[in-house]
Amino acid sequence: IIGKIRRHAAVAGGNFGAMFKGVEVPPLPLAVNRLLTELGKDNPDPDLLVRLISSETAIAAKVLQTVNSAFFGLRSPVTDISRAVALLGLKNIRNLALAFGTMAALPNPGGNLFDHEAFWNDSLLRAHLARGFGQIMLPGHGDEAFTAALLADVAIPVLLSVWSEYYTPVVNEWLNSSKRLSEIERDHFGWDHAQAGAWMVRSWRFPDEIVCYIGAHTLSMADIETYKLEGTLAVPIAIAAQGASVLRPDAARMAELYRWATDRLDLPDPVFVDQINAIRNSFDEIIALFGLSNRGSDALLAQLPAVVEFAP
């Protein structure tokens, strides 16, 4: 009983070190860890990176699939890992390793409360939105926004798996409420899955900026300004996080995403619509890279007010 009380106190206070004590946070695959260790050095060895990637068939295949996708828009196909690394650059290789490694590491809680494919559909759609908005706000940094937004909700399947006693009632309430999940979490615990996710990826030694963006993705714009993050990728990532789920289309949520994007990024409606159309045109190919099928992204994007206005 005393142990249970202590555990509850840790959960209620957001003391993640105590909360996860004695519980193994899913480790990243060894090959991904080796890649990230080399990429984290001041002067990574490109030849070693090529050997590390080439030695892992799954990672090598993902790198080649990605570099040849519409996501990067190259004119001729690439079949050589060393050329793929040169074309993508070290930051993109790092981002790919983070994305694919995390997807491989996260548990699938299953059951009625967690739809694995829908979860990654939502994550990929928001990542796609964050990439487009991030590229507008900070040219050259869109792919970093993509990675942080893709991994923003990593804590949810972990919490459902290892803290189901506490977390299942929260998800049940969310499914029957118009509130955001993060709002319900803060009501129950005093923290939300963004903070828990930041703690998790820090334990995986993710780059500090990715940790920060994951931890901030549920903040309001007022809080983003309070924390002096208004000039960073925290803004487009938080905008993308406003989007509804493919499981719960919500016109009000999508209208809020539109308002945040057009107001904060000063986007005229035609430019906004061009961004959304670009996402719609490439989403199927991107989601296929992750071994998934499109579960209804078009229906969500069609709820955006500007898209409705400019519909043919």
Tab-separated table of N, CA and C in Angstrom, residues 71-161:
chain	number	residue	atom	x	y	z
A	71	PHE	N	8.918	13.505	-51.113
A	71	PHE	CA	9.261	14.312	-49.938
A	71	PHE	C	10.493	15.167	-50.211
A	72	PHE	N	11.465	14.614	-50.965
A	72	PHE	CA	12.695	15.348	-51.263
A	72	PHE	C	12.769	15.817	-52.716
A	73	GLY	N	11.952	15.257	-53.571
A	73	GLY	CA	11.809	15.778	-54.931
A	73	GLY	C	13.066	15.748	-55.772
A	74	LEU	N	13.879	14.689	-55.681
A	74	LEU	CA	15.085	14.581	-56.507
A	74	LEU	C	14.709	14.200	-57.940
A	75	ARG	N	15.538	14.621	-58.884
A	75	ARG	CA	15.198	14.401	-60.288
A	75	ARG	C	15.517	12.992	-60.772
A	76	SER	N	16.525	12.357	-60.199
A	76	SER	CA	16.899	11.012	-60.630
A	76	SER	C	17.022	10.105	-59.417
A	77	PRO	N	16.718	8.802	-59.569
A	77	PRO	CA	16.738	7.892	-58.422
A	77	PRO	C	18.140	7.676	-57.869
A	78	VAL	N	18.207	7.440	-56.552
A	78	VAL	CA	19.468	7.194	-55.858
A	78	VAL	C	19.455	5.752	-55.361
A	79	THR	N	20.511	5.007	-55.664
A	79	THR	CA	20.576	3.600	-55.257
A	79	THR	C	21.744	3.324	-54.325
A	80	ASP	N	22.566	4.323	-54.081
A	80	ASP	CA	23.790	4.152	-53.294
A	80	ASP	C	23.641	4.872	-51.945
A	81	ILE	N	23.930	4.166	-50.843
A	81	ILE	CA	23.773	4.752	-49.514
A	81	ILE	C	24.674	5.961	-49.318
A	82	SER	N	25.908	5.897	-49.803
A	82	SER	CA	26.825	7.026	-49.606
A	82	SER	C	26.299	8.276	-50.300
A	83	ARG	N	25.707	8.102	-51.498
A	83	ARG	CA	25.126	9.268	-52.182
A	83	ARG	C	23.878	9.755	-51.458
A	84	ALA	N	23.099	8.822	-50.942
A	84	ALA	CA	21.901	9.211	-50.189
A	84	ALA	C	22.283	10.035	-48.968
A	85	VAL	N	23.335	9.609	-48.255
A	85	VAL	CA	23.801	10.355	-47.080
A	85	VAL	C	24.275	11.744	-47.492
A	86	ALA	N	25.007	11.820	-48.614
A	86	ALA	CA	25.506	13.115	-49.084
A	86	ALA	C	24.366	14.048	-49.468
A	87	LEU	N	23.341	13.491	-50.111
A	87	LEU	CA	22.221	14.319	-50.560
A	87	LEU	C	21.316	14.734	-49.401
A	88	LEU	N	21.067	13.812	-48.492
A	88	LEU	CA	20.173	14.121	-47.387
A	88	LEU	C	20.818	15.034	-46.358
A	89	GLY	N	22.127	14.858	-46.133
A	89	GLY	CA	22.806	15.632	-45.101
A	89	GLY	C	22.687	14.966	-43.750
A	90	LEU	N	23.605	15.291	-42.853
A	90	LEU	CA	23.663	14.619	-41.564
A	90	LEU	C	22.419	14.877	-40.713
A	91	LYS	N	21.875	16.091	-40.799
A	91	LYS	CA	20.706	16.394	-39.974
A	91	LYS	C	19.507	15.554	-40.408
A	92	ASN	N	19.308	15.396	-41.715
A	92	ASN	CA	18.190	14.580	-42.186
A	92	ASN	C	18.398	13.106	-41.859
A	93	ILE	N	19.632	12.639	-41.943
A	93	ILE	CA	19.918	11.256	-41.566
A	93	ILE	C	19.596	11.059	-40.083
A	94	ARG	N	19.992	12.029	-39.268
A	94	ARG	CA	19.673	11.953	-37.849
A	94	ARG	C	18.170	11.911	-37.627
A	95	ASN	N	17.446	12.788	-38.337
A	95	ASN	CA	16.007	12.839	-38.174
A	95	ASN	C	15.341	11.526	-38.587
A	96	LEU	N	15.826	10.926	-39.678
A	96	LEU	CA	15.288	9.638	-40.115
A	96	LEU	C	15.538	8.563	-39.066
A	97	ALA	N	16.753	8.553	-38.523
A	97	ALA	CA	17.091	7.558	-37.499
A	97	ALA	C	16.192	7.727	-36.277
A	98	LEU	N	15.960	8.968	-35.869
A	98	LEU	CA	15.081	9.232	-34.730
A	98	LEU	C	13.664	8.746	-35.015
A	99	ALA	N	13.161	9.057	-36.214
A	99	ALA	CA	11.780	8.711	-36.551
A	99	ALA	C	11.581	7.206	-36.638
A	100	PHE	N	12.410	6.537	-37.450
A	100	PHE	CA	12.224	5.105	-37.645
A	100	PHE	C	12.570	4.327	-36.381
A	101	GLY	N	13.580	4.784	-35.654
A	101	GLY	CA	13.953	4.110	-34.418
A	101	GLY	C	12.858	4.188	-33.374
A	102	THR	N	12.233	5.356	-33.253
A	102	THR	CA	11.167	5.524	-32.266
A	102	THR	C	9.947	4.692	-32.632
A	103	MET	N	9.594	4.672	-33.900
A	103	MET	CA	8.451	3.873	-34.325
A	103	MET	C	8.679	2.393	-34.016
A	104	ALA	N	9.928	1.940	-34.177
A	104	ALA	CA	10.240	0.540	-33.894
A	104	ALA	C	10.212	0.251	-32.399
A	105	ALA	N	10.546	1.250	-31.584
A	105	ALA	CA	10.691	1.031	-30.138
A	105	ALA	C	9.366	1.102	-29.388
A	106	LEU	N	8.433	1.914	-29.867
A	106	LEU	CA	7.220	2.143	-29.077
A	106	LEU	C	6.326	0.910	-29.013
A	107	PRO	N	5.727	0.653	-27.862
A	107	PRO	CA	4.817	-0.486	-27.739
A	107	PRO	C	3.495	-0.201	-28.435
A	108	ASN	N	2.773	-1.256	-28.736
A	108	ASN	CA	1.419	-1.142	-29.264
A	108	ASN	C	0.472	-1.678	-28.197
A	109	PRO	N	-0.154	-0.779	-27.410
A	109	PRO	CA	-0.988	-1.238	-26.293
A	109	PRO	C	-2.183	-2.073	-26.724
A	110	GLY	N	-2.640	-1.885	-27.980
A	110	GLY	CA	-3.787	-2.643	-28.452
A	110	GLY	C	-5.051	-2.292	-27.680
A	111	GLY	N	-6.026	-3.183	-27.738
A	111	GLY	CA	-7.284	-2.946	-27.028
A	111	GLY	C	-8.155	-1.923	-27.734
A	112	ASN	N	-9.238	-1.546	-27.069
A	112	ASN	CA	-10.210	-0.629	-27.663
A	112	ASN	C	-9.775	0.834	-27.598
A	113	LEU	N	-8.769	1.136	-26.767
A	113	LEU	CA	-8.398	2.529	-26.546
A	113	LEU	C	-7.265	3.007	-27.446
A	114	PHE	N	-6.607	2.104	-28.132
A	114	PHE	CA	-5.445	2.527	-28.932
A	114	PHE	C	-5.484	1.868	-30.300
A	115	ASP	N	-5.581	2.697	-31.316
A	115	ASP	CA	-5.546	2.250	-32.710
A	115	ASP	C	-4.171	2.617	-33.259
A	116	HIS	N	-3.306	1.620	-33.391
A	116	HIS	CA	-1.908	1.846	-33.766
A	116	HIS	C	-1.790	2.608	-35.086
A	117	GLU	N	-2.517	2.165	-36.095
A	117	GLU	CA	-2.402	2.796	-37.402
A	117	GLU	C	-2.955	4.219	-37.385
A	118	ALA	N	-4.063	4.427	-36.690
A	118	ALA	CA	-4.629	5.774	-36.605
A	118	ALA	C	-3.691	6.710	-35.854
A	119	PHE	N	-3.047	6.201	-34.813
A	119	PHE	CA	-2.091	7.013	-34.051
A	119	PHE	C	-0.983	7.535	-34.957
A	120	TRP	N	-0.409	6.670	-35.788
A	120	TRP	CA	0.687	7.107	-36.661
A	120	TRP	C	0.175	7.911	-37.846
A	121	ASN	N	-1.075	7.663	-38.284
A	121	ASN	CA	-1.686	8.544	-39.288
A	121	ASN	C	-1.757	9.965	-38.770
A	122	ASP	N	-2.270	10.119	-37.538
A	122	ASP	CA	-2.367	11.449	-36.941
A	122	ASP	C	-0.985	12.085	-36.813
A	123	SER	N	-0.029	11.303	-36.327
A	123	SER	CA	1.320	11.834	-36.103
A	123	SER	C	1.960	12.274	-37.412
A	124	LEU	N	1.794	11.476	-38.465
A	124	LEU	CA	2.394	11.817	-39.759
A	124	LEU	C	1.718	13.027	-40.392
A	125	LEU	N	0.405	13.127	-40.251
A	125	LEU	CA	-0.290	14.284	-40.815
A	125	LEU	C	0.155	15.565	-40.112
A	126	ARG	N	0.239	15.531	-38.786
A	126	ARG	CA	0.681	16.721	-38.057
A	126	ARG	C	2.146	17.029	-38.358
A	127	ALA	N	2.945	15.986	-38.548
A	127	ALA	CA	4.346	16.206	-38.916
A	127	ALA	C	4.450	16.869	-40.279
A	128	HIS	N	3.620	16.439	-41.204
A	128	HIS	CA	3.597	17.024	-42.545
A	128	HIS	C	3.202	18.503	-42.471
A	129	LEU	N	2.184	18.803	-41.659
A	129	LEU	CA	1.765	20.189	-41.477
A	129	LEU	C	2.885	21.016	-40.847
A	130	ALA	N	3.525	20.464	-39.821
A	130	ALA	CA	4.608	21.182	-39.143
A	130	ALA	C	5.766	21.444	-40.099
A	131	ARG	N	6.045	20.490	-40.961
A	131	ARG	CA	7.134	20.672	-41.932
A	131	ARG	C	6.836	21.845	-42.868
A	132	GLY	N	5.600	21.878	-43.398
A	132	GLY	CA	5.244	22.963	-44.309
A	132	GLY	C	5.249	24.313	-43.621
A	133	PHE	N	4.645	24.394	-42.436
A	133	PHE	CA	4.610	25.655	-41.706
A	133	PHE	C	6.016	26.050	-41.230
A	134	GLY	N	6.810	25.047	-40.819
A	134	GLY	CA	8.171	25.331	-40.359
A	134	GLY	C	9.045	25.859	-41.466
A	135	GLN	N	8.858	25.327	-42.668
A	135	GLN	CA	9.653	25.782	-43.814
A	135	GLN	C	9.322	27.229	-44.157
A	136	ILE	N	8.074	27.609	-43.969
A	136	ILE	CA	7.668	28.998	-44.211
A	136	ILE	C	8.276	29.919	-43.157
A	137	MET	N	8.228	29.499	-41.906
A	137	MET	CA	8.699	30.344	-40.811
A	137	MET	C	10.221	30.412	-40.754
A	138	LEU	N	10.864	29.248	-40.884
A	138	LEU	CA	12.329	29.166	-40.798
A	138	LEU	C	12.837	28.304	-41.949
A	139	PRO	N	13.014	28.908	-43.126
A	139	PRO	CA	13.454	28.129	-44.294
A	139	PRO	C	14.693	27.292	-43.988
A	140	GLY	N	14.639	26.033	-44.435
A	140	GLY	CA	15.759	25.137	-44.195
A	140	GLY	C	15.610	24.277	-42.957
A	141	HIS	N	14.542	24.526	-42.171
A	141	HIS	CA	14.365	23.780	-40.925
A	141	HIS	C	13.059	22.985	-40.897
A	142	GLY	N	12.435	22.830	-42.052
A	142	GLY	CA	11.163	22.116	-42.097
A	142	GLY	C	11.265	20.665	-41.675
A	143	ASP	N	12.368	19.998	-42.047
A	143	ASP	CA	12.493	18.574	-41.724
A	143	ASP	C	12.690	18.343	-40.220
A	144	GLU	N	13.314	19.300	-39.558
A	144	GLU	CA	13.456	19.212	-38.108
A	144	GLU	C	12.084	19.324	-37.435
A	145	ALA	N	11.251	20.215	-37.976
A	145	ALA	CA	9.884	20.349	-37.452
A	145	ALA	C	9.102	19.059	-37.694
A	146	PHE	N	9.311	18.433	-38.843
A	146	PHE	CA	8.646	17.173	-39.165
A	146	PHE	C	8.965	16.122	-38.105
A	147	THR	N	10.242	15.961	-37.787
A	147	THR	CA	10.652	14.922	-36.840
A	147	THR	C	10.063	15.161	-35.456
A	148	ALA	N	10.162	16.392	-34.962
A	148	ALA	CA	9.645	16.689	-33.623
A	148	ALA	C	8.133	16.478	-33.559
A	149	ALA	N	7.408	16.904	-34.596
A	149	ALA	CA	5.953	16.738	-34.601
A	149	ALA	C	5.569	15.267	-34.731
A	150	LEU	N	6.333	14.510	-35.517
A	150	LEU	CA	6.054	13.088	-35.677
A	150	LEU	C	6.148	12.355	-34.340
A	151	LEU	N	7.111	12.752	-33.513
A	151	LEU	CA	7.379	12.052	-32.262
A	151	LEU	C	6.752	12.735	-31.047
A	152	ALA	N	5.941	13.772	-31.299
A	152	ALA	CA	5.428	14.582	-30.191
A	152	ALA	C	4.592	13.778	-29.199
A	153	ASP	N	3.880	12.754	-29.679
A	153	ASP	CA	2.948	12.022	-28.809
A	153	ASP	C	3.493	10.666	-28.364
A	154	VAL	N	4.819	10.502	-28.368
A	154	VAL	CA	5.408	9.191	-28.060
A	154	VAL	C	4.999	8.662	-26.689
A	155	ALA	N	4.691	9.539	-25.754
A	155	ALA	CA	4.369	9.081	-24.396
A	155	ALA	C	3.028	8.358	-24.324
A	156	ILE	N	2.120	8.623	-25.253
A	156	ILE	CA	0.768	8.076	-25.133
A	156	ILE	C	0.760	6.544	-25.138
A	157	PRO	N	1.346	5.866	-26.140
A	157	PRO	CA	1.326	4.398	-26.084
A	157	PRO	C	2.120	3.833	-24.909
A	158	VAL	N	3.177	4.539	-24.488
A	158	VAL	CA	3.949	4.064	-23.335
A	158	VAL	C	3.118	4.166	-22.065
A	159	LEU	N	2.451	5.297	-21.864
A	159	LEU	CA	1.619	5.472	-20.675
A	159	LEU	C	0.466	4.467	-20.644
A	160	LEU	N	-0.110	4.188	-21.799
A	160	LEU	CA	-1.186	3.194	-21.849
A	160	LEU	C	-0.670	1.798	-21.544
A	161	SER	N	0.599	1.560	-21.853
A	161	SER	CA	1.174	0.228	-21.632
A	161	SER	C	1.646	0.031	-20.195
